[in-house]
PDB file of N, CA and C and ligand atoms in Angstrom:
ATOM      1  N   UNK A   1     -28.503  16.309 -51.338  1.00 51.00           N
ATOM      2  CA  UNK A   1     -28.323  16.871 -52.678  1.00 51.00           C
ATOM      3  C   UNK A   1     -29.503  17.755 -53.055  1.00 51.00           C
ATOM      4  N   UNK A   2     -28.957  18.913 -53.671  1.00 58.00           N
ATOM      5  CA  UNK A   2     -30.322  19.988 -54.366  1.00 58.00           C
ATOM      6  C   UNK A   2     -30.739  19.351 -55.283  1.00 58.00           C
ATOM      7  N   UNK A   3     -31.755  20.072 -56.246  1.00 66.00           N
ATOM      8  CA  UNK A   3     -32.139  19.563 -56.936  1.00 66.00           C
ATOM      9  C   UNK A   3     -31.544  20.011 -58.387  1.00 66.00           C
ATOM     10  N   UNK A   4     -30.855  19.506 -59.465  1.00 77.00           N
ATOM     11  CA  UNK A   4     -30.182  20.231 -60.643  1.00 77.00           C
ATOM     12  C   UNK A   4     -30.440  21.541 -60.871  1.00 77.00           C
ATOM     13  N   UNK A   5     -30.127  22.483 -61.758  1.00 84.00           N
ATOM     14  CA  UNK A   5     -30.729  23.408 -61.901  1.00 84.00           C
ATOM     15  C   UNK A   5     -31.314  23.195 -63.117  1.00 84.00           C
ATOM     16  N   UNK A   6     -32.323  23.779 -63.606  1.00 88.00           N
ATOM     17  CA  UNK A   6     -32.997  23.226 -64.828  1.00 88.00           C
ATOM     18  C   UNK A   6     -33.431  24.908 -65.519  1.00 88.00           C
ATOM     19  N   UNK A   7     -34.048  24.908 -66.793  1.00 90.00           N
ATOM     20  CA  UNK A   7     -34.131  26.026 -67.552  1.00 90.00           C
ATOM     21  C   UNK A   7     -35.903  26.170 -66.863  1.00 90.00           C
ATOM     22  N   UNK A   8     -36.319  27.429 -66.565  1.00 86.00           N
ATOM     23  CA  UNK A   8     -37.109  27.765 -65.934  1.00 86.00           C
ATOM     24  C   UNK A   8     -38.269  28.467 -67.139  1.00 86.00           C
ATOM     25  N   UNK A   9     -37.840  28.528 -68.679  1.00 91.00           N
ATOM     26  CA  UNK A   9     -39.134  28.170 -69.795  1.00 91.00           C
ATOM     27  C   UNK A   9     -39.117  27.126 -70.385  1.00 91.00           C
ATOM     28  N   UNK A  10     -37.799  25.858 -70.968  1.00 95.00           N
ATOM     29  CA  UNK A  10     -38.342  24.877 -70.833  1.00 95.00           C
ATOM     30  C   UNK A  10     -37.619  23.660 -70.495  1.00 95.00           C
ATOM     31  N   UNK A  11     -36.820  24.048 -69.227  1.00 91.00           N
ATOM     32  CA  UNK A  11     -36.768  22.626 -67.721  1.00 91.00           C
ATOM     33  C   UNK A  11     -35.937  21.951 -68.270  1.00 91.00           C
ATOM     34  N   UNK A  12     -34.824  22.237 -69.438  1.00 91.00           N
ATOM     35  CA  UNK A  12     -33.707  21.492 -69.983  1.00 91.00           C
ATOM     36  C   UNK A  12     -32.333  21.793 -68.393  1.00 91.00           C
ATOM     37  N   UNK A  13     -31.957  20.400 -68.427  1.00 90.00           N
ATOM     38  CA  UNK A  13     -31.041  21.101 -67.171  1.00 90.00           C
ATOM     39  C   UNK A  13     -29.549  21.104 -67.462  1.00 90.00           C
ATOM     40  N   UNK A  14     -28.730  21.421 -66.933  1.00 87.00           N
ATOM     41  CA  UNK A  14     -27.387  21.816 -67.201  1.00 87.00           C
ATOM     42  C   UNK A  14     -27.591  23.208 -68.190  1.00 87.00           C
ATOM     43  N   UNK A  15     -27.624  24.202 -67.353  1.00 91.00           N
ATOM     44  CA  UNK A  15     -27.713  25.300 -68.227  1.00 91.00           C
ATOM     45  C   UNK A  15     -26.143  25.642 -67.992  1.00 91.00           C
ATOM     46  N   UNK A  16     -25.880  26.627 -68.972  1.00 91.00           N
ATOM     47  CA  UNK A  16     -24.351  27.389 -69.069  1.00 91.00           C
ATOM     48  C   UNK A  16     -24.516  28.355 -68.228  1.00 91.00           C
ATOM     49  N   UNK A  17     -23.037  28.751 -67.532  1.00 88.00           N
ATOM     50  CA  UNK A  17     -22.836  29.422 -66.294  1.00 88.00           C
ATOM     51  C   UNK A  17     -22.613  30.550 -66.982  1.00 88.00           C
ATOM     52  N   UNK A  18     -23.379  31.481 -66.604  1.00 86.00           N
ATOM     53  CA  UNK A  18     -23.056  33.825 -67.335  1.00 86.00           C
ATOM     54  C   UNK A  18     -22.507  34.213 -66.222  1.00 86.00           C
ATOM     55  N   UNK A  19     -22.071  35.616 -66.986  1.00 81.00           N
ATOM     56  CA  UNK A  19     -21.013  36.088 -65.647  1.00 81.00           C
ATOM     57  C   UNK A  19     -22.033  36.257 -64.342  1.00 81.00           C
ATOM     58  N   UNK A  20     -23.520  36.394 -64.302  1.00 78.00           N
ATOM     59  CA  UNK A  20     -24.280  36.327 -63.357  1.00 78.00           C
ATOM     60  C   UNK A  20     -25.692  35.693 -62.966  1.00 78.00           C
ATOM     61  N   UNK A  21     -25.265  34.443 -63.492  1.00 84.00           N
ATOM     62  CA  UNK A  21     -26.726  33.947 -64.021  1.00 84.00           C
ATOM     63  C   UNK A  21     -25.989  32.341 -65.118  1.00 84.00           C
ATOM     64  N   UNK A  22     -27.631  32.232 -65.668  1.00 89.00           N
ATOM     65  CA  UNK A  22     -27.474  30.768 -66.192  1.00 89.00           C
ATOM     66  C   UNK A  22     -27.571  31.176 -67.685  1.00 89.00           C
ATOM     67  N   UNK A  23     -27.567  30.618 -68.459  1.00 92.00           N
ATOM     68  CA  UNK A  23     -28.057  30.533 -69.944  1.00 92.00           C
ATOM     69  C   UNK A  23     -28.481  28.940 -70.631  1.00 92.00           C
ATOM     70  N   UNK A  24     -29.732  28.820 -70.957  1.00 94.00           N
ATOM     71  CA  UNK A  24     -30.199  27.605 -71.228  1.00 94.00           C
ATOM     72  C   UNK A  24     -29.747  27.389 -72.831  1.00 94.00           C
ATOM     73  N   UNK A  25     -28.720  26.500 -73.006  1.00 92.00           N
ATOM     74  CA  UNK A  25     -27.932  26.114 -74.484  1.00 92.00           C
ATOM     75  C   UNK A  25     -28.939  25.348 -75.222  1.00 92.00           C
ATOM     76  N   UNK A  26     -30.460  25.201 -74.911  1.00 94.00           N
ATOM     77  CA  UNK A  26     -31.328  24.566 -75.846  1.00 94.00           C
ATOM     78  C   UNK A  26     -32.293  25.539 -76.107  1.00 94.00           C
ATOM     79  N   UNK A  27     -32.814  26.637 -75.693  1.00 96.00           N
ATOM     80  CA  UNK A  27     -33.605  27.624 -75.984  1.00 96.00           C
ATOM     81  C   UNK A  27     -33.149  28.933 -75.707  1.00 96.00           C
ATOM     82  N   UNK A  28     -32.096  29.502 -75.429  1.00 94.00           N
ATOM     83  CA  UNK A  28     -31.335  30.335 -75.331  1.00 94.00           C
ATOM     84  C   UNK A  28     -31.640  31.319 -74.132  1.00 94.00           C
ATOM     85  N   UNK A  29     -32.620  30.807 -73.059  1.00 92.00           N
ATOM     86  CA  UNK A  29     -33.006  31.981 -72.375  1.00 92.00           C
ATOM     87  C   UNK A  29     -32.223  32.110 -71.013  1.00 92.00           C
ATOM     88  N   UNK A  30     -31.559  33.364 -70.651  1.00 90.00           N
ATOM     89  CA  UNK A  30     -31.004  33.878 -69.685  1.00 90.00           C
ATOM     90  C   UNK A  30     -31.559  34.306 -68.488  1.00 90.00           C
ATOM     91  N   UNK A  31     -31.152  33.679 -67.627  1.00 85.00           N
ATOM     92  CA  UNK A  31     -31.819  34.358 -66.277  1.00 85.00           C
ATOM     93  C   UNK A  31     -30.665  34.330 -64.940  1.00 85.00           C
ATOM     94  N   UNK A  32     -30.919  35.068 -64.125  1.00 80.00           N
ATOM     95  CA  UNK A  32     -30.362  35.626 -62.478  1.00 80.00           C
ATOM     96  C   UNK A  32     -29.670  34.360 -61.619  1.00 80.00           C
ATOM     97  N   UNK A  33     -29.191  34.117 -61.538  1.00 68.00           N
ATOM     98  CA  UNK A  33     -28.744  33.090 -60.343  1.00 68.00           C
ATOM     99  C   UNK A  33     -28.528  33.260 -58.889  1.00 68.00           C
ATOM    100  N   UNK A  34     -30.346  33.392 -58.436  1.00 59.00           N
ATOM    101  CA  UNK A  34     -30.608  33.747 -57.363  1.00 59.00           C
ATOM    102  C   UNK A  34     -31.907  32.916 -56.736  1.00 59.00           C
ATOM    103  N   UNK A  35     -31.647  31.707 -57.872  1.00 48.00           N
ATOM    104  CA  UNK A  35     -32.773  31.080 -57.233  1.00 48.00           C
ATOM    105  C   UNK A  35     -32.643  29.997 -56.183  1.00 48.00           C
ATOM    106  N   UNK A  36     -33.505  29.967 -54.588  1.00 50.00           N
ATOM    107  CA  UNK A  36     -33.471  28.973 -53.666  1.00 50.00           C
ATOM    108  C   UNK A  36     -31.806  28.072 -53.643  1.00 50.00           C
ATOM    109  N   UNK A  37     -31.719  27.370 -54.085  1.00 57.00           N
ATOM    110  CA  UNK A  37     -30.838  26.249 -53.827  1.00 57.00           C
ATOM    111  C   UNK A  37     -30.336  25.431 -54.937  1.00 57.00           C
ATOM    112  N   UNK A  38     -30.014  26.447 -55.847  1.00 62.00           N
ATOM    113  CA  UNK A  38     -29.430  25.443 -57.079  1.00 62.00           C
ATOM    114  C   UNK A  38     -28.162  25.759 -56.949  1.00 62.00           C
ATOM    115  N   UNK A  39     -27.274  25.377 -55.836  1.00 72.00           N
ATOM    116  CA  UNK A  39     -25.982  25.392 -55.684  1.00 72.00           C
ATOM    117  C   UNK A  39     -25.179  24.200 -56.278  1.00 72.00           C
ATOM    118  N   UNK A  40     -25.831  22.882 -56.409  1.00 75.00           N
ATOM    119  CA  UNK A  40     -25.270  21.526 -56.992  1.00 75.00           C
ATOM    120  C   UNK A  40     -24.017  21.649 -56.570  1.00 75.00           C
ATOM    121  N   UNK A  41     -22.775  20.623 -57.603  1.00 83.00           N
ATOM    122  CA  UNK A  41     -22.164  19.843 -56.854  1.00 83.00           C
ATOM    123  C   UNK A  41     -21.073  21.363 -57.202  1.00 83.00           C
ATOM    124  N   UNK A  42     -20.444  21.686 -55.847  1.00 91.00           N
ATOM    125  CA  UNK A  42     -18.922  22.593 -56.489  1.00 91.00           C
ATOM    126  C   UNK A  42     -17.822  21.693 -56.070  1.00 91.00           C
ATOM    127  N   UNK A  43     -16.988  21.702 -57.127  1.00 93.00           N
ATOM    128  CA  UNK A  43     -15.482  21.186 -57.109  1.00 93.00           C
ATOM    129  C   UNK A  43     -14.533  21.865 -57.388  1.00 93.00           C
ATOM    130  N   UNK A  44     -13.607  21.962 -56.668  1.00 96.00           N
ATOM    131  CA  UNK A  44     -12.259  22.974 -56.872  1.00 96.00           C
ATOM    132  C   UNK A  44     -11.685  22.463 -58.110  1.00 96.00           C
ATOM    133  N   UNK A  45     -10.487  22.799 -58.190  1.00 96.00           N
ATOM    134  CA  UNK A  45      -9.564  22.787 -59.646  1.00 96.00           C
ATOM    135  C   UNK A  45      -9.326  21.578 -59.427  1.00 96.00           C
ATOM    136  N   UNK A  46      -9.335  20.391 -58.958  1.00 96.00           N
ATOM    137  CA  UNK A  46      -8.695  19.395 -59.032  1.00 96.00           C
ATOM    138  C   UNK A  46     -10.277  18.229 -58.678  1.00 96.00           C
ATOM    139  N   UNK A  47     -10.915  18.507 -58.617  1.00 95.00           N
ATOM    140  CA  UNK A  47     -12.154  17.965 -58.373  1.00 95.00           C
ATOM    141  C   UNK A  47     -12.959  17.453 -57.690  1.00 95.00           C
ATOM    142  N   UNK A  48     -11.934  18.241 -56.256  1.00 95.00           N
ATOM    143  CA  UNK A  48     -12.217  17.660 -55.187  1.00 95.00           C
ATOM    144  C   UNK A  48     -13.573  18.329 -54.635  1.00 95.00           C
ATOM    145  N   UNK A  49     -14.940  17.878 -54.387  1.00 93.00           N
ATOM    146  CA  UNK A  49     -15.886  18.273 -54.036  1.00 93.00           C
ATOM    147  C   UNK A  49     -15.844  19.398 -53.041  1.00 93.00           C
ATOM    148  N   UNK A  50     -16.205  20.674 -52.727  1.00 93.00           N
ATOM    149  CA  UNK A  50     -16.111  21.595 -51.645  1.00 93.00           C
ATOM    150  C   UNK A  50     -17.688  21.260 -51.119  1.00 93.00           C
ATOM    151  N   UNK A  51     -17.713  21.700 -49.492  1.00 91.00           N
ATOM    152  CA  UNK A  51     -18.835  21.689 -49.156  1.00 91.00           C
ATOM    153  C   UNK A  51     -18.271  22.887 -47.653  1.00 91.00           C
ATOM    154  N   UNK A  52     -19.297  23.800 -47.353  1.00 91.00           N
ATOM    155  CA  UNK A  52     -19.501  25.144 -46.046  1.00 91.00           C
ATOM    156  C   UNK A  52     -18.984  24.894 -45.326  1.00 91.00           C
ATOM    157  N   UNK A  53     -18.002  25.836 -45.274  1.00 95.00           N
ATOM    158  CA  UNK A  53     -17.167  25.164 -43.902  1.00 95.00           C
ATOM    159  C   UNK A  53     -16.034  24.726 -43.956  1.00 95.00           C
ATOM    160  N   UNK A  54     -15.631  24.642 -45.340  1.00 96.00           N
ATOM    161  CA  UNK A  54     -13.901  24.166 -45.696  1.00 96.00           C
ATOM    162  C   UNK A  54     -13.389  25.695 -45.669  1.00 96.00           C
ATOM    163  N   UNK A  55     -12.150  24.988 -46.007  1.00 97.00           N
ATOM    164  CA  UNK A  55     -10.915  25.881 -45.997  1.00 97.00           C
ATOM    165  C   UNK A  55     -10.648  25.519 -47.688  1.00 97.00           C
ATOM    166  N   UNK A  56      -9.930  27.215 -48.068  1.00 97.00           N
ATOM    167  CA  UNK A  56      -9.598  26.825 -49.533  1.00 97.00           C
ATOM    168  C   UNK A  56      -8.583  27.589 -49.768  1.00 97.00           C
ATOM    169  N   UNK A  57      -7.524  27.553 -50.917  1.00 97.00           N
ATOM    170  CA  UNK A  57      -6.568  28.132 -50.981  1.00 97.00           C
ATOM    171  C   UNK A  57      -6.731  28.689 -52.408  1.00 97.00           C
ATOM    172  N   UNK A  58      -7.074  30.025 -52.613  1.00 96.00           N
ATOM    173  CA  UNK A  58      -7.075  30.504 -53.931  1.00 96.00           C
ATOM    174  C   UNK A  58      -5.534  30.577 -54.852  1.00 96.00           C
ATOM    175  N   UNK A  59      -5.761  29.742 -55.960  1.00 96.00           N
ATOM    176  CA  UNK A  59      -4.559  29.193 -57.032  1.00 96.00           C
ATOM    177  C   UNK A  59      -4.285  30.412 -57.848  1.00 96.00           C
ATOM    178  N   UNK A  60      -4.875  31.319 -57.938  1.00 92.00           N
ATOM    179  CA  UNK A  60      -4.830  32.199 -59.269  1.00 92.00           C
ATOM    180  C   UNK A  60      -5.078  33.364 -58.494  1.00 92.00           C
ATOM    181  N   UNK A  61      -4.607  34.452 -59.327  1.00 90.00           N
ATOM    182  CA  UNK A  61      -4.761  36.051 -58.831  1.00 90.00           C
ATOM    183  C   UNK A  61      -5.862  36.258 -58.904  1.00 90.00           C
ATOM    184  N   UNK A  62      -6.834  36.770 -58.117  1.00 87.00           N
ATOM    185  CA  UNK A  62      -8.003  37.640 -58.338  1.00 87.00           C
ATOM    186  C   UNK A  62      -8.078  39.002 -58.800  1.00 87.00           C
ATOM    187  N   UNK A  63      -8.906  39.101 -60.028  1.00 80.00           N
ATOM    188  CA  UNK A  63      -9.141  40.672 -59.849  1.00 80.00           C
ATOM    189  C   UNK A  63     -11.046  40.822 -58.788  1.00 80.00           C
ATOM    190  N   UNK A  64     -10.478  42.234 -58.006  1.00 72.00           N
ATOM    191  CA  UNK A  64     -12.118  42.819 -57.355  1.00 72.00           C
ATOM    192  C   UNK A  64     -12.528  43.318 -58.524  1.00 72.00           C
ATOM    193  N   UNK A  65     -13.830  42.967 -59.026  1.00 68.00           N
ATOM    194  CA  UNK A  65     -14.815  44.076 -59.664  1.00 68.00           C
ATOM    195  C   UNK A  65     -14.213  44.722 -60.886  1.00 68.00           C
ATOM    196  N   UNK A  66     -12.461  44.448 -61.529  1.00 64.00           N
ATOM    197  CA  UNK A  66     -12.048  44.201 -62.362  1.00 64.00           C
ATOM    198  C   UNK A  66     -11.299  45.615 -62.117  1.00 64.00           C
ATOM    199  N   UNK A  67     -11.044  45.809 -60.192  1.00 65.00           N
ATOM    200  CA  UNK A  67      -9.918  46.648 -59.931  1.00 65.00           C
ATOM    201  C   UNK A  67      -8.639  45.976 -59.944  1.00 65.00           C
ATOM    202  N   UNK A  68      -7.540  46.921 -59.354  1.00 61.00           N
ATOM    203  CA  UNK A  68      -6.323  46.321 -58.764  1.00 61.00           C
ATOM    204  C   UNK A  68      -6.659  46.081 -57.314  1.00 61.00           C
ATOM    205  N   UNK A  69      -6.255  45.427 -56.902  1.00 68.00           N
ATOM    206  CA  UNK A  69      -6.004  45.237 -55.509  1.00 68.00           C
ATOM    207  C   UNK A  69      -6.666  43.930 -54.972  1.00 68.00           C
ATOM    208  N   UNK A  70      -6.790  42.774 -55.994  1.00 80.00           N
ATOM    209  CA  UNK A  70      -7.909  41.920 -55.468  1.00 80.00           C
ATOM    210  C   UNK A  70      -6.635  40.692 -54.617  1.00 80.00           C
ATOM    211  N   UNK A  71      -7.019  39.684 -55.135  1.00 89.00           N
ATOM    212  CA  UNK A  71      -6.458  38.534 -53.927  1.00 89.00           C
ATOM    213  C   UNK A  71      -5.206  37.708 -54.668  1.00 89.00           C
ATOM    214  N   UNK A  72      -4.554  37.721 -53.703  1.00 91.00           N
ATOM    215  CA  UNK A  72      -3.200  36.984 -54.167  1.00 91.00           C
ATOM    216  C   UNK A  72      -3.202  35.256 -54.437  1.00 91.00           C
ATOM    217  N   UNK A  73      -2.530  34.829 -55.100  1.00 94.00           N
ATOM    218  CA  UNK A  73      -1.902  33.236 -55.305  1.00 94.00           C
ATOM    219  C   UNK A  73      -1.818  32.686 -53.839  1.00 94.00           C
ATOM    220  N   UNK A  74      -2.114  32.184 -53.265  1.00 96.00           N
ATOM    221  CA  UNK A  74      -1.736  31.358 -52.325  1.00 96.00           C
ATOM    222  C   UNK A  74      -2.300  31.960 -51.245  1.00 96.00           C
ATOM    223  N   UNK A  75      -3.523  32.878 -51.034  1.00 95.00           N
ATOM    224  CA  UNK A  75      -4.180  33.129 -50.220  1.00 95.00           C
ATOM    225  C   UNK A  75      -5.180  32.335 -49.339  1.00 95.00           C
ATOM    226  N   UNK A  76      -5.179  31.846 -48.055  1.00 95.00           N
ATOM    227  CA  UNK A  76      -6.836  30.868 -47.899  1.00 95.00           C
ATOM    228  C   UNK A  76      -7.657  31.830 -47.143  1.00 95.00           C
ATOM    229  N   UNK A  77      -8.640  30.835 -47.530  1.00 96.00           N
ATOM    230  CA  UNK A  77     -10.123  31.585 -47.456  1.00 96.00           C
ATOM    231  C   UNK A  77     -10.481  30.648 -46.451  1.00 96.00           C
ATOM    232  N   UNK A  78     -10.603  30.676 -44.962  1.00 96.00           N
ATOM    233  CA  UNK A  78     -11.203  29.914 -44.070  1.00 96.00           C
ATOM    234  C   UNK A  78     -12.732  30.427 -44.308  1.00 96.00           C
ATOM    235  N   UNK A  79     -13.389  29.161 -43.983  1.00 96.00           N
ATOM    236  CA  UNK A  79     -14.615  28.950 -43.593  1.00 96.00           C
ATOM    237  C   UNK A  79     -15.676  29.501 -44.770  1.00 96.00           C
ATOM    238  N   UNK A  80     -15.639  29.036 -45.890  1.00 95.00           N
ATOM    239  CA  UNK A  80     -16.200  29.337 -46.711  1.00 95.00           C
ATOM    240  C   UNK A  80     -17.601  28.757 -47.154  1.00 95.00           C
ATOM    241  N   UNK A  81     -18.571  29.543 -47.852  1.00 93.00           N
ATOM    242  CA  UNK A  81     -20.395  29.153 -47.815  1.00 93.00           C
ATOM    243  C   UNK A  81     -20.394  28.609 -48.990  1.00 93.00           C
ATOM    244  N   UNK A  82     -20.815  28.042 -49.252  1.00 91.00           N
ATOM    245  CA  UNK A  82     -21.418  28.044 -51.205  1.00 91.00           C
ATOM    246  C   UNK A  82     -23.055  28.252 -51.125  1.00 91.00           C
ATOM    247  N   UNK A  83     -22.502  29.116 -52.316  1.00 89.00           N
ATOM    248  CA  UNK A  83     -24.100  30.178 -52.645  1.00 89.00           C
ATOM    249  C   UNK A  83     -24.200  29.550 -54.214  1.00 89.00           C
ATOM    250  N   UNK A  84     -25.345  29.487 -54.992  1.00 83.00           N
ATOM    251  CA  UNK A  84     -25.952  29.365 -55.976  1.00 83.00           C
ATOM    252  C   UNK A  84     -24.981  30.478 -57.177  1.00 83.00           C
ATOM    253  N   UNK A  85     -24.852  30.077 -58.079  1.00 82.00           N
ATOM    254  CA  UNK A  85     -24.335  30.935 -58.976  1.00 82.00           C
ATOM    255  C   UNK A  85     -23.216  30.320 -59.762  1.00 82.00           C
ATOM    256  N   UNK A  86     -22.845  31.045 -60.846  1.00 83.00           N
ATOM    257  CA  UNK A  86     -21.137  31.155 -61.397  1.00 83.00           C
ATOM    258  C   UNK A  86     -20.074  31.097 -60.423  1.00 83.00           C
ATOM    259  N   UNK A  87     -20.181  32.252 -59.219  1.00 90.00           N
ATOM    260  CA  UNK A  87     -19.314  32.166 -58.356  1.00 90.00           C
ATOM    261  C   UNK A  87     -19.368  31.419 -56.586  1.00 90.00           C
ATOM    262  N   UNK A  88     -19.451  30.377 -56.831  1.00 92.00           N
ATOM    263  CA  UNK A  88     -20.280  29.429 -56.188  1.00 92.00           C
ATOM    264  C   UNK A  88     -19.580  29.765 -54.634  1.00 92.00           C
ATOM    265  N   UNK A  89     -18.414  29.896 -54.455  1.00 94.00           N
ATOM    266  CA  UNK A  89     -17.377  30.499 -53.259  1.00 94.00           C
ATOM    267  C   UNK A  89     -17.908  31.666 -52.531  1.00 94.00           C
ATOM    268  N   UNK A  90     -18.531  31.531 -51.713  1.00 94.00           N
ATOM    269  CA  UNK A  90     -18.425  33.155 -50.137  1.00 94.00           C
ATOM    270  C   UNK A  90     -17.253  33.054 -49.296  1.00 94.00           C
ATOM    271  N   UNK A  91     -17.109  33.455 -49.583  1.00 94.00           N
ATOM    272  CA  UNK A  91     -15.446  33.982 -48.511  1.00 94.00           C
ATOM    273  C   UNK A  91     -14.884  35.290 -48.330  1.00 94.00           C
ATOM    274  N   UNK A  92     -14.465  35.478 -46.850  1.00 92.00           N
ATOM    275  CA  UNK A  92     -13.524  36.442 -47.231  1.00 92.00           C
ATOM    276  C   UNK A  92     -12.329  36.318 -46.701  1.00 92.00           C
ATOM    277  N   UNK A  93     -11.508  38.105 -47.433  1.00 90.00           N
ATOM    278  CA  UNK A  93     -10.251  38.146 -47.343  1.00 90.00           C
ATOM    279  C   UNK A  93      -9.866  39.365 -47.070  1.00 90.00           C
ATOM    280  N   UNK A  94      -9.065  39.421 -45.909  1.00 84.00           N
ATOM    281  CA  UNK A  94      -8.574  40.606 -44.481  1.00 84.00           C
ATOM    282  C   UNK A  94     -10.279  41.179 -44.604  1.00 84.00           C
ATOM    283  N   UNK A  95     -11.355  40.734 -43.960  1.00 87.00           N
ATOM    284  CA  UNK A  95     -12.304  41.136 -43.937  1.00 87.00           C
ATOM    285  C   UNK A  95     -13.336  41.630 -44.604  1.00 87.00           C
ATOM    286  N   UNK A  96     -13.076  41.228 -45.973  1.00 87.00           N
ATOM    287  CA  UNK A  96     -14.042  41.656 -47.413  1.00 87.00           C
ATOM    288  C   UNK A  96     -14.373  40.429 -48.157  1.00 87.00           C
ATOM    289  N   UNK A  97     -16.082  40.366 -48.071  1.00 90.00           N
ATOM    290  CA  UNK A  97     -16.585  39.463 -48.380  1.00 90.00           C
ATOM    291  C   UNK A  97     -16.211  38.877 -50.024  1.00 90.00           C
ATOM    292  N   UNK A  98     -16.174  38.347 -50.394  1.00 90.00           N
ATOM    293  CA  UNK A  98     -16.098  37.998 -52.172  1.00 90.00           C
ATOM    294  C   UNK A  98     -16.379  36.635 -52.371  1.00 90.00           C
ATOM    295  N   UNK A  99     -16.761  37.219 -53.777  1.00 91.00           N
ATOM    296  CA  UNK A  99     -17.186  35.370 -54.226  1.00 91.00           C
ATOM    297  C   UNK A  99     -15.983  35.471 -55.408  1.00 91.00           C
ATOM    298  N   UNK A 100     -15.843  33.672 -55.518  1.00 93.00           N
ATOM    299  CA  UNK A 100     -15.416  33.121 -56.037  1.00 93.00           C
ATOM    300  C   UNK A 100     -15.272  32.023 -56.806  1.00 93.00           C
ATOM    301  N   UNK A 101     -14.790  31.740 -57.947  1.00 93.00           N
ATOM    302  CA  UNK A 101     -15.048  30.976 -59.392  1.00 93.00           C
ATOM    303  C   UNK A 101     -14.512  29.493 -58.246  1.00 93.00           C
ATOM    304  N   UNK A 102     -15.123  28.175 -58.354  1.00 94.00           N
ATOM    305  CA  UNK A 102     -14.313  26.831 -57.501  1.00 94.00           C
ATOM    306  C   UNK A 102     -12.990  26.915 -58.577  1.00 94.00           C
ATOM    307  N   UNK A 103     -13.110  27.070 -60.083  1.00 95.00           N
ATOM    308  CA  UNK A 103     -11.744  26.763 -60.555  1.00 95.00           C
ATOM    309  C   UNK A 103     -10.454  27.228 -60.184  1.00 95.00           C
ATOM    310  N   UNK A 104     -10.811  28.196 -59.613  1.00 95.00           N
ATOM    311  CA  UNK A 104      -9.953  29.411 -59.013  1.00 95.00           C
ATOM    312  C   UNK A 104      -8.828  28.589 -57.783  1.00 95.00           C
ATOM    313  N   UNK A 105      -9.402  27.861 -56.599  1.00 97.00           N
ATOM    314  CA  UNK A 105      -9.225  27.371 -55.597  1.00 97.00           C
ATOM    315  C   UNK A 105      -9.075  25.715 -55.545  1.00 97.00           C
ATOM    316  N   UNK A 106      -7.846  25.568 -54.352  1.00 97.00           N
ATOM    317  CA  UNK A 106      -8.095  24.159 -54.044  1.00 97.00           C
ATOM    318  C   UNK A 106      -8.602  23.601 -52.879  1.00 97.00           C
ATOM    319  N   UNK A 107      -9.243  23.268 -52.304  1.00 97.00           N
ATOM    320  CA  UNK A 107      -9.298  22.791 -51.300  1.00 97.00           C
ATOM    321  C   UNK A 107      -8.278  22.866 -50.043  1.00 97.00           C
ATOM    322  N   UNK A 108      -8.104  23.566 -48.741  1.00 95.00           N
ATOM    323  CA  UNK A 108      -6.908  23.399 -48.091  1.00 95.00           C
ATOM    324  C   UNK A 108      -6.297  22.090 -47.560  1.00 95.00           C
TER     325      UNK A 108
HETATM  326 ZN1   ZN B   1     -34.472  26.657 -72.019  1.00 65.57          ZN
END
């Protein structure tokens, strides 16, 4: 297990997830979600713990980058990383890397 992620001016942990980054709900300060290993626990839509290396089946349409053309209902994502962040999912699909929300996905 990592270690929680905690607010980095003043170390309150469970910060709120930003579209790229954290936000600390006791002192309001925003920062990057790019630090070392605060990946903690990810669970798909149903709560089943994911860990590198599963297989997942994305539940919901994706939009790319808030184009058309992103990922379909019932797509899987073999062999997937978890990275630190909001979008805790590395995977890709027909050969394009993307991240992804765990609520998004179930476990295959
Ligand atoms: Zn704080």
């Amino acid at each position: 297990m990592s270690d929680p992620i905690t607010c980095p001016i003043c170390t309150m942990p469970e910060p709120l997830a930003t579209a790229d980054g954290f936000e600390c709900a006791t002192c309001g300060h925003e920062w990057l979600a790019d630090i070392g290993d605060g990946i903690g626990e990810v669970r798909d839509a149903h709560g089943t713990l994911l860990a590198s290396g599963d297989d997942v089946i994305v539940i919901k349409e994706l939009k790319l980058d808030g184009k058309a053309g992103g990922v379909k209902a019932g797509t899987k994502v073999k062999g997937i990383r978890l990275v630190a962040g909001d979008h805790p999912i590395d995977g890709k699909v027909n050969g394009r890397g993307i991240l992804i929300k765990a609520e998004f996905v179930r476990k295959a």
